[in-house]
């Protein structure tokens, strides 16, 4: 059982240490090509449109992704330094790629475990660089009827080695009622096909009501409906990240338009530590046990 930690609730001493050392976190994206993966991670972490959020070394914008690209970015969130590593992937489903091109992602995750296992078994274990992947944002098309066979295959190939967080891509192409229906359908299918996505930790009974409500909202939001944009829009005297259509403007960070903020807060604030704990205590332990079994065979 995992305890939920947010920066606000960390014991003071731990908090101070963490703030000093900074947090590291690694995230990978997966899903069909063209669903807005590169755009979303850019919106989430890689550009500096806001003054209240310092981006220390954001990298350049991304064009069509043709290989696995590793971005690192330092951000400061409520005074806490985070070093994020974001692995952008080409995605799959392009005519030129075979159906199993998610193997690249599979391999990447394995390689990081392998490296860590080797370092951990070596002589100098003090300064191991930990590149293990803590989270996989899995993009689901808004245009299909729920999950596609490829989605099922891919998620099932990855669910034992990484925390999968499903997102409903390009949510601006759906009405609120459609978003709601699609989310329910996808949640049912995830269950039906036995896909083990990341589970939010169970609340303790002594947790306060606000906290429980927030956790329930998160659970009911799966898959997070997301909208990405790298464009700054100016409208009615306000500047925001958005998408302009002939019939209106979509605001990425407006909770009425998408779950973008919910997802971002969950990733970089409330659930980062739990995602790391599950990676270390479950996914990596499984990998390690298998390695040792293979060695002694
Ligand atoms: P990737 O192949 O998954 O990395 O997708 P990209 O980020 O390269 O985006 C593919 C296309 O979709 C681009 O033309 C984007 O401008 C567009 N796009 C990205 N995010 C969204 C979104 O949230 N809504 C809509 N409608 N289009 C988007
Ligand atoms: Mg891309």
PDB file of C-alpha atoms in Angstrom, residues 33-34 37-39 41-42 60-67 69 71 88-90 230:
ATOM      1  CA  UNK A  33       1.202   9.298 -34.609  1.00  0.00           C
ATOM      2  CA  UNK A  34      -0.527  12.669 -35.012  1.00  0.00           C
ATOM      3  CA  UNK A  37       1.884  13.976 -28.156  1.00  0.00           C
ATOM      4  CA  UNK A  38       4.698  16.391 -28.941  1.00  0.00           C
ATOM      5  CA  UNK A  39       2.366  19.360 -28.698  1.00  0.00           C
ATOM      6  CA  UNK A  41       4.400  17.725 -23.679  1.00  0.00           C
ATOM      7  CA  UNK A  42       5.481  21.042 -25.068  1.00  0.00           C
ATOM      8  CA  UNK A  60      13.251  24.295 -28.944  1.00  0.00           C
ATOM      9  CA  UNK A  61       9.847  23.510 -30.367  1.00  0.00           C
ATOM     10  CA  UNK A  62       9.283  20.130 -31.878  1.00  0.00           C
ATOM     11  CA  UNK A  63       8.370  19.255 -35.427  1.00  0.00           C
ATOM     12  CA  UNK A  64       7.223  15.834 -36.588  1.00  0.00           C
ATOM     13  CA  UNK A  65       8.887  13.262 -34.386  1.00  0.00           C
ATOM     14  CA  UNK A  66      10.796  10.612 -36.282  1.00  0.00           C
ATOM     15  CA  UNK A  67      12.933   9.098 -33.549  1.00  0.00           C
ATOM     16  CA  UNK A  69      13.976  12.180 -28.457  1.00  0.00           C
ATOM     17  CA  UNK A  71      14.253  16.373 -23.565  1.00  0.00           C
ATOM     18  CA  UNK A  88       9.108  11.917 -26.976  1.00  0.00           C
ATOM     19  CA  UNK A  89       8.420   9.029 -29.337  1.00  0.00           C
ATOM     20  CA  UNK A  90       7.309   8.922 -32.972  1.00  0.00           C
ATOM     21  CA  UNK A 230       2.011  25.922 -28.637  1.00  0.00           C
TER      22      UNK A 230
END
